[in-house]
Short mmCIF file of C-alpha atoms in Angstrom, two decimals:
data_model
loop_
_atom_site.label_atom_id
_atom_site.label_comp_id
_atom_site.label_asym_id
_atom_site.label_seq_id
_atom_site.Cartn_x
_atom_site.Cartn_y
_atom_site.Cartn_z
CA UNK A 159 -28.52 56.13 -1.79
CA UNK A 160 -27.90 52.64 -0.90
CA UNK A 161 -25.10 51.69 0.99
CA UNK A 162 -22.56 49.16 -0.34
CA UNK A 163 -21.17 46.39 2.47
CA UNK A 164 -18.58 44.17 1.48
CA UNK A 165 -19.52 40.25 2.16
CA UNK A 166 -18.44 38.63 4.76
CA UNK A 167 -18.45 42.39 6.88
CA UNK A 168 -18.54 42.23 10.68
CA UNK A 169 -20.41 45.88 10.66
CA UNK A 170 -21.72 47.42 12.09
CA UNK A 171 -24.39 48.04 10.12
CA UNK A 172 -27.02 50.81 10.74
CA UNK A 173 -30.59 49.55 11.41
CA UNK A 174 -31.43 52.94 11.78
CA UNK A 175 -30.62 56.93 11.49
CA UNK A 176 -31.67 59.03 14.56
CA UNK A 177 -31.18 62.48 15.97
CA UNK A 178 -31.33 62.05 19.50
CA UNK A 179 -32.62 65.51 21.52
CA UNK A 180 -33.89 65.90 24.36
CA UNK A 181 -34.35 62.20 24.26
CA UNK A 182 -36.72 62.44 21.67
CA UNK A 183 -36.48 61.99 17.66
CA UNK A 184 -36.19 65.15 15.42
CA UNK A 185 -37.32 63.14 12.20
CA UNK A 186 -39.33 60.18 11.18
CA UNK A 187 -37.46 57.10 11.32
CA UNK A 188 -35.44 56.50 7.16
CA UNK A 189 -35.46 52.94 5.70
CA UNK A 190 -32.10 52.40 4.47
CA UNK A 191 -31.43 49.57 1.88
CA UNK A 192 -27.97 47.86 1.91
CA UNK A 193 -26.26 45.80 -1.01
CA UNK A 194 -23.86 42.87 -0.26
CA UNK A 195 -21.68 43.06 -2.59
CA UNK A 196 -20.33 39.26 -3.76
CA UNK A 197 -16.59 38.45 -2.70
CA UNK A 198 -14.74 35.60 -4.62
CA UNK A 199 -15.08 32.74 -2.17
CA UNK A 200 -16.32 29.88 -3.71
CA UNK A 201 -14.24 28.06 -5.78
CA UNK A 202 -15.92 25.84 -8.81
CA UNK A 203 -16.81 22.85 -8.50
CA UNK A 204 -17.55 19.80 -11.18
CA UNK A 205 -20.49 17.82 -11.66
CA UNK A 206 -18.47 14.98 -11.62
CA UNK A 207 -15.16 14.06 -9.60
CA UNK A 208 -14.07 12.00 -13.07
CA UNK A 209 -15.88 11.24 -16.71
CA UNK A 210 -14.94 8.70 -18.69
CA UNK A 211 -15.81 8.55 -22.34
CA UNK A 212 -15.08 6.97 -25.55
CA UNK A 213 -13.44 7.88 -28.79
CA UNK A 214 -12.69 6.25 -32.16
CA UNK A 215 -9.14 5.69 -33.10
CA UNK A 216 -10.53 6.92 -36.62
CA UNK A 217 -12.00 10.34 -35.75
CA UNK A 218 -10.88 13.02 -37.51
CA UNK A 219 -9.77 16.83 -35.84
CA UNK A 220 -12.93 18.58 -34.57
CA UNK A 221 -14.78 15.74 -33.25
CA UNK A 222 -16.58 16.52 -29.84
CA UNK A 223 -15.46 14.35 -27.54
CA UNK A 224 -17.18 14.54 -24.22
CA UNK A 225 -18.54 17.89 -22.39
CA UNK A 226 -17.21 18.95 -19.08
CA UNK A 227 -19.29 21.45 -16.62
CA UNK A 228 -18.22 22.94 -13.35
CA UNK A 229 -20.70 25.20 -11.44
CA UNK A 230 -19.46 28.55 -9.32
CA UNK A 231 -21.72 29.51 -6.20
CA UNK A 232 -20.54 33.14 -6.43
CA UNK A 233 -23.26 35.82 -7.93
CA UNK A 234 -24.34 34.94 -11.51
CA UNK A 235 -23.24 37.15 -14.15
CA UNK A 236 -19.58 38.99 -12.90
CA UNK A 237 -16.13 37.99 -13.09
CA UNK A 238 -16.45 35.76 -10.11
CA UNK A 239 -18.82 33.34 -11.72
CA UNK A 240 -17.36 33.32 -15.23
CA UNK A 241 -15.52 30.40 -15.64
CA UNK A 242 -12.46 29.45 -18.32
CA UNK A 243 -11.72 25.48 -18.94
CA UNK A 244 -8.09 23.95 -19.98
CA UNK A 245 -5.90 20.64 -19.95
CA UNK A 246 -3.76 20.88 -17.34
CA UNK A 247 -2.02 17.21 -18.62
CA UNK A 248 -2.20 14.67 -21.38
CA UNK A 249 -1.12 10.87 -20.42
CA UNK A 250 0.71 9.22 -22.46
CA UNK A 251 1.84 12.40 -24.43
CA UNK A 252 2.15 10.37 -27.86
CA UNK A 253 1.85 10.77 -30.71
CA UNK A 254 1.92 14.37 -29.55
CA UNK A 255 1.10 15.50 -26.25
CA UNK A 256 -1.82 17.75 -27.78
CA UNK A 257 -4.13 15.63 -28.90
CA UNK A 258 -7.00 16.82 -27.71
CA UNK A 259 -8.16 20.24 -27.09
CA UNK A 260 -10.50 21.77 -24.86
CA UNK A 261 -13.71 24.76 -25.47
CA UNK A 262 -12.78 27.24 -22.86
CA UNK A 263 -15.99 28.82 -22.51
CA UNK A 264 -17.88 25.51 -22.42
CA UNK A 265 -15.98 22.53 -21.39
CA UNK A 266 -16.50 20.48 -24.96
CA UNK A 267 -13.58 18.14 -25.54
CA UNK A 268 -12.36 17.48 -29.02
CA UNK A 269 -9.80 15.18 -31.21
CA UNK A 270 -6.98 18.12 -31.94
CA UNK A 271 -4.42 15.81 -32.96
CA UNK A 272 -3.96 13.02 -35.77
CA UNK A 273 -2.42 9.57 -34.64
CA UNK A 274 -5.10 8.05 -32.79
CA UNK A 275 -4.43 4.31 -32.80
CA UNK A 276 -6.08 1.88 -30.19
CA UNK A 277 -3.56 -0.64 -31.02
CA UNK A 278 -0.16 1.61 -29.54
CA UNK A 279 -2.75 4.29 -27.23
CA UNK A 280 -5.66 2.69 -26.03
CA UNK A 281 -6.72 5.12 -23.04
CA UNK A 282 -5.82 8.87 -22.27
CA UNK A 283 -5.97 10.37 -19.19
CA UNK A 284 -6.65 14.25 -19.27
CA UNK A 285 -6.70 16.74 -15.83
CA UNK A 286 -8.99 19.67 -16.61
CA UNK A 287 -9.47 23.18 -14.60
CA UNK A 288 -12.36 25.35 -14.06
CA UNK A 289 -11.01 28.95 -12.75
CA UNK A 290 -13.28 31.73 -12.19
CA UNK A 291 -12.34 35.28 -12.62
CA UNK A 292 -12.48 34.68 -16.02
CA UNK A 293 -9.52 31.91 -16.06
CA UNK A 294 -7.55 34.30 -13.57
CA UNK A 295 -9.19 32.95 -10.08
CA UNK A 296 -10.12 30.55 -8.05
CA UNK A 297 -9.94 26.49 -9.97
CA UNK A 298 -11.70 23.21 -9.23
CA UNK A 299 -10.07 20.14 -10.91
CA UNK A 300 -11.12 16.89 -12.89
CA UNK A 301 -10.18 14.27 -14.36
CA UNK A 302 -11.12 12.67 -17.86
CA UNK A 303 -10.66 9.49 -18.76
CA UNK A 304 -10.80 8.32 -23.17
CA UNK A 305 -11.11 4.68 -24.11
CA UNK A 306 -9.73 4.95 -27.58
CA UNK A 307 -12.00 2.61 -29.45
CA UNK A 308 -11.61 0.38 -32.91
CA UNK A 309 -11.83 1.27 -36.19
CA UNK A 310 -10.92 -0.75 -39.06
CA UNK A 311 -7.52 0.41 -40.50
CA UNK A 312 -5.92 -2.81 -40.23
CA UNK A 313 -6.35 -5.01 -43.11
CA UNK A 314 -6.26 -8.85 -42.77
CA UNK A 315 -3.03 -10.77 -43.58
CA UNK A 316 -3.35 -14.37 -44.90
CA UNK A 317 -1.02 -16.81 -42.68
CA UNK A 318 0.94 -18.27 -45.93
CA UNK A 319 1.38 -17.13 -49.35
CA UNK A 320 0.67 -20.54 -50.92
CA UNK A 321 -2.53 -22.60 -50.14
CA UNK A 322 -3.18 -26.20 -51.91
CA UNK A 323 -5.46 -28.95 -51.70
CA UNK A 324 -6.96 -31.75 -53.43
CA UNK A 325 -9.84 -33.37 -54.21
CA UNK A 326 -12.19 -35.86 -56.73
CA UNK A 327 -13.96 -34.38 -59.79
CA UNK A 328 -17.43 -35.65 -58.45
CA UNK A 329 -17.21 -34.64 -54.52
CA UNK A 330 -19.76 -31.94 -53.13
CA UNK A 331 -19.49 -30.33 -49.87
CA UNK A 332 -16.02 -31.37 -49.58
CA UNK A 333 -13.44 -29.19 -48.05
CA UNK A 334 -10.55 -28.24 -50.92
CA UNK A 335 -8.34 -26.03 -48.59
CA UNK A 336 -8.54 -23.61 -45.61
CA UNK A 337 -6.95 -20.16 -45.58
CA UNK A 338 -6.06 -18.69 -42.23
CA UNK A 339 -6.04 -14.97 -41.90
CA UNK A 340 -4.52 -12.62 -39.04
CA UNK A 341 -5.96 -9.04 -38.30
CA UNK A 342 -4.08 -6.62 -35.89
CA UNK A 343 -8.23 -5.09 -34.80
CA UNK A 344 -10.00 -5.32 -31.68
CA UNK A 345 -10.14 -8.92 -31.73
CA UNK A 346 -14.07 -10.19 -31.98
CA UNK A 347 -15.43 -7.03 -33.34
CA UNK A 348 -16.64 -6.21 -36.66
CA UNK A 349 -13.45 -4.91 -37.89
CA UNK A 350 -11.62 -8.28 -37.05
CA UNK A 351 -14.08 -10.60 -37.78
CA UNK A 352 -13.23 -11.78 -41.87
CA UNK A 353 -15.12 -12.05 -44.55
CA UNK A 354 -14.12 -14.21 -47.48
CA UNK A 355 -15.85 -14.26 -50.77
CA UNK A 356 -15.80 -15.54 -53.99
CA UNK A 357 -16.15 -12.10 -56.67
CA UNK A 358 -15.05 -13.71 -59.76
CA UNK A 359 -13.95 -15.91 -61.92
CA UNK A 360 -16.33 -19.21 -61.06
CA UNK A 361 -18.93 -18.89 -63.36
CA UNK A 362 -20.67 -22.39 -62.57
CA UNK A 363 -20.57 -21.61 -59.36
CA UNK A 364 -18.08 -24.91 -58.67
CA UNK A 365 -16.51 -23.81 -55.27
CA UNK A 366 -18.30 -21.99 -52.38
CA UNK A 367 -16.65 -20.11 -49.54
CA UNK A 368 -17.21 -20.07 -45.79
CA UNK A 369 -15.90 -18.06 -43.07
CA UNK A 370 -14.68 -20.63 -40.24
CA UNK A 371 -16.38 -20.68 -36.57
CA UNK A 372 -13.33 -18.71 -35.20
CA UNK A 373 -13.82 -15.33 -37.89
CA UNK A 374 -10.13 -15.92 -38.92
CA UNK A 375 -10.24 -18.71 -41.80
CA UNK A 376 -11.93 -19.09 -44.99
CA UNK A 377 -13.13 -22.40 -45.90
CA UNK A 378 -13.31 -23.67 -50.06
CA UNK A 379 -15.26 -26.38 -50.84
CA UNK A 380 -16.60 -28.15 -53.75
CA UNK A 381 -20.46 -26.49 -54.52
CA UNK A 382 -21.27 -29.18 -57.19
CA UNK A 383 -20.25 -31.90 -59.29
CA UNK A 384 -17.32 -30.34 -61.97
CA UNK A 385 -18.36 -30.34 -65.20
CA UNK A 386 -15.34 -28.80 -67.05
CA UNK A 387 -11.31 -28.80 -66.61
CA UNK A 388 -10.70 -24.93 -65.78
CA UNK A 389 -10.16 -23.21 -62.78
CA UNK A 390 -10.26 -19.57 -62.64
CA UNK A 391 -11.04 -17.93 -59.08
CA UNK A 392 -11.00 -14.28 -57.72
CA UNK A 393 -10.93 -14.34 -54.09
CA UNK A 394 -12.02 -10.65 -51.97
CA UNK A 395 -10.99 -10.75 -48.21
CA UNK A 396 -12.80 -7.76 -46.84
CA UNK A 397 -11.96 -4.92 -49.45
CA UNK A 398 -8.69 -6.64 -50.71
CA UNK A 399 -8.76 -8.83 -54.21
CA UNK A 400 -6.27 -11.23 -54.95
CA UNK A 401 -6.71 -12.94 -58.09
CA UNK A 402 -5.43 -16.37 -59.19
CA UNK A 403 -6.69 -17.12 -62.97
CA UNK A 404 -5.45 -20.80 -64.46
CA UNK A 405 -6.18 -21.80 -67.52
CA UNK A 406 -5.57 -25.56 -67.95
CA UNK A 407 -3.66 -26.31 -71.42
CA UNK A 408 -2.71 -29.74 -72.64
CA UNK A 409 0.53 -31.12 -71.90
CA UNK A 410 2.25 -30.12 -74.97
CA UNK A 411 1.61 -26.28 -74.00
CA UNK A 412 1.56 -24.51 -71.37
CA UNK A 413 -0.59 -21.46 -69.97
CA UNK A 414 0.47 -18.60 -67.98
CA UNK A 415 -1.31 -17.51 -64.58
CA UNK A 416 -2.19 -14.17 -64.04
CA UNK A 417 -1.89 -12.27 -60.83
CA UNK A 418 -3.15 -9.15 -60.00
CA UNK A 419 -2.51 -8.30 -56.28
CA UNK A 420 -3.42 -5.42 -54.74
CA UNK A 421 -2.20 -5.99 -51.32
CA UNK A 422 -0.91 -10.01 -50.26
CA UNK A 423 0.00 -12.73 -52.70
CA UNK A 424 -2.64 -15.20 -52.48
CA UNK A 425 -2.52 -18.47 -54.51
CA UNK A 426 -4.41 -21.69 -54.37
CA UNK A 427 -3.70 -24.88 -56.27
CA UNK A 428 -6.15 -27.47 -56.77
CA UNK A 429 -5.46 -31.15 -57.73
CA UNK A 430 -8.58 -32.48 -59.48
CA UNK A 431 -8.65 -36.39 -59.12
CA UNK A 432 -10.00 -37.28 -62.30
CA UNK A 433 -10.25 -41.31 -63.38
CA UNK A 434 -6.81 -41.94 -62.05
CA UNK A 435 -5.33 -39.30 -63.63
CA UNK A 436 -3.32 -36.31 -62.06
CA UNK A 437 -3.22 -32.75 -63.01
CA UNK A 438 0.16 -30.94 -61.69
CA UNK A 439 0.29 -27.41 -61.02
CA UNK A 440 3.13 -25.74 -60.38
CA UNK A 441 4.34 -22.23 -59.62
CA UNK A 442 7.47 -20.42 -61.42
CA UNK A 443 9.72 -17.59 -60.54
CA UNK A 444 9.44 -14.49 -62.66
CA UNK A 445 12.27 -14.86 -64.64
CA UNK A 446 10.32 -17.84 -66.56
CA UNK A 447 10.49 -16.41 -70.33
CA UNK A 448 6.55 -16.51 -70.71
CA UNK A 449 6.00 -14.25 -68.25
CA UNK A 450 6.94 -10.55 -68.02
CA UNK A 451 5.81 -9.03 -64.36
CA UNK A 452 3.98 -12.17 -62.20
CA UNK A 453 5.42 -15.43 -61.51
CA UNK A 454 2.83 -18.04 -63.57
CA UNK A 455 1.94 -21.68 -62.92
CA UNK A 456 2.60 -24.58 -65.31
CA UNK A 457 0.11 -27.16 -65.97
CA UNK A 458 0.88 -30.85 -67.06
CA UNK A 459 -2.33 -33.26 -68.35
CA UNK A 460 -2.24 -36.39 -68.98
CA UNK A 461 -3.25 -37.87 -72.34
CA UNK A 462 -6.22 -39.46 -71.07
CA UNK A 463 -7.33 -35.95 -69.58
CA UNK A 464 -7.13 -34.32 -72.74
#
């Protein structure tokens, strides 16, 4: 049978078996087959002394993260080979101080917690073993750095709650009034870069919108020549409507403004300059008795408007 040697043995080990008589061998000489058997001395070791990879503040628990390997130069296939991953740390340790979790048998890191936000976190640093013996040996170490990237969960937030502006009846391409937003995203990225439009509400197409050079204003102006004494504009920022409807009456009655907000209060009075005369818009509390829920605007014309 073979014979089993330990690694790393000093010996001796037999080359060969003799019978030594009368200086002379009794038997044909035996071939005699030894196995080393493997020893737990090599430690693992990474592929890389540090990864750094990205993740988005938005991805939900599961997501794969990055992939971590460490290599053992012990025999393939036994317990000294077989390697177990973990996080030794998490820094910062908020929101929780599991937020990610590691695949022991194959190094895969994933999103394990919920609070990922690039505005309060923006990088994690995780250590990570490889031990051998099946988790129980020898360890090699790394270290993993996340860039917690942008997603768009903030919405934009207009700079005032009133806009006005003025202008005459039969001006095109002029500026009525600018609308400044602010946006807590990655600044110059998708997510923070606005987009106004005009939804609603302008059915000849009187004003156009513009988003300004810097990606943080919307600009109204006057599309064409007015033909008729109404105003009634929807405005979208990104996926939020605000809605401003006024109906102009005659100076004898009034008409109430309607305002349907589904995130900021957004309202924009125009002063149309029309053959010296003035209409005046102006905005009243709630407790007004023709309204019941939304403050509405009052609209004066004069005679020669009518």
């Amino acid at each position: 049978p073979p014979i089993n040697i330990p690694e790393n043995s000093n010996g001796p080990f037999p080359l060969k078996m003799v019978t030594l008589l009368a200086h002379a061998d009794v038997e044909d000489p035996m071939e005699i087959i030894i196995n080393v058997i493997d020893m737990n001395d090599n430690k693992p070791i990474f592929e890389q002394t540090s990864y750094v990879a990205e993740v988005a503040e938005s991805s939900p628990k599961g997501t794969t993260v990055i992939q971590v390997k460490a290599t053992d130069a012990d025999e393939p296939g036994n317990d000294n080979s077989i390697l177990k991953y973990m996080i030794l740390s998490q820094e910062p340790k908020l929101p929780s101080d599991s937020m990610f979790a590691i695949n022991s048998f194959n190094g895969a890191i994933m999103v394990e917690g919920v609070g990922l936000d690039r505005e309060k976190y923006p990088e994690y640093t995780l250590e990570i073993q490889a031990a051998d013996t099946k988790g129980e040996g020898l360890t090699g170490k790394t270290k993993v750095t996340l860039n917690v990237t942008d997603s768009n969960d903030n919405p934009p937030v207009f700079t005032a709650s009133t806009y006005q502006g003025s202008v005459d009846e039969n001006a095109v391409g002029v500026q009525v009034v600018k609308m400044s937003v602010t946006d807590e995203d990655e600044p110059n990225t998708p997510a923070w870069n606005a987009n106004f439009k005009i939804i609603r509400g302008d059915p000849d197409k009187l004003f156009s919108i513009e988003t300004g050079s810097n990606k943080q204003e919307g600009i109204i102006k006057t599309a064409k020549v007015r033909k008729q004494r109404r105003s009634d504009l929807v405005f979208k920022l990104n996926k939020f409507c605000f809605v401003l409807k006024v109906k102009f009456g005659t100076h004898q009655k009034y008409r109430g403004c309607v305002l349907k907000l589904s995130f900021t209060l957004i309202t924009t009075g125009v002063y149309w300059h029309v053959a010296n005369d003035t209409i005046h818009i102006m905005m009243y509390p709630n407790n007004a008795p023709e309204t019941i829920f939304h403050d509405f605007f009052r609209v004066w014309l004069a005679k020669s408007f009518v």
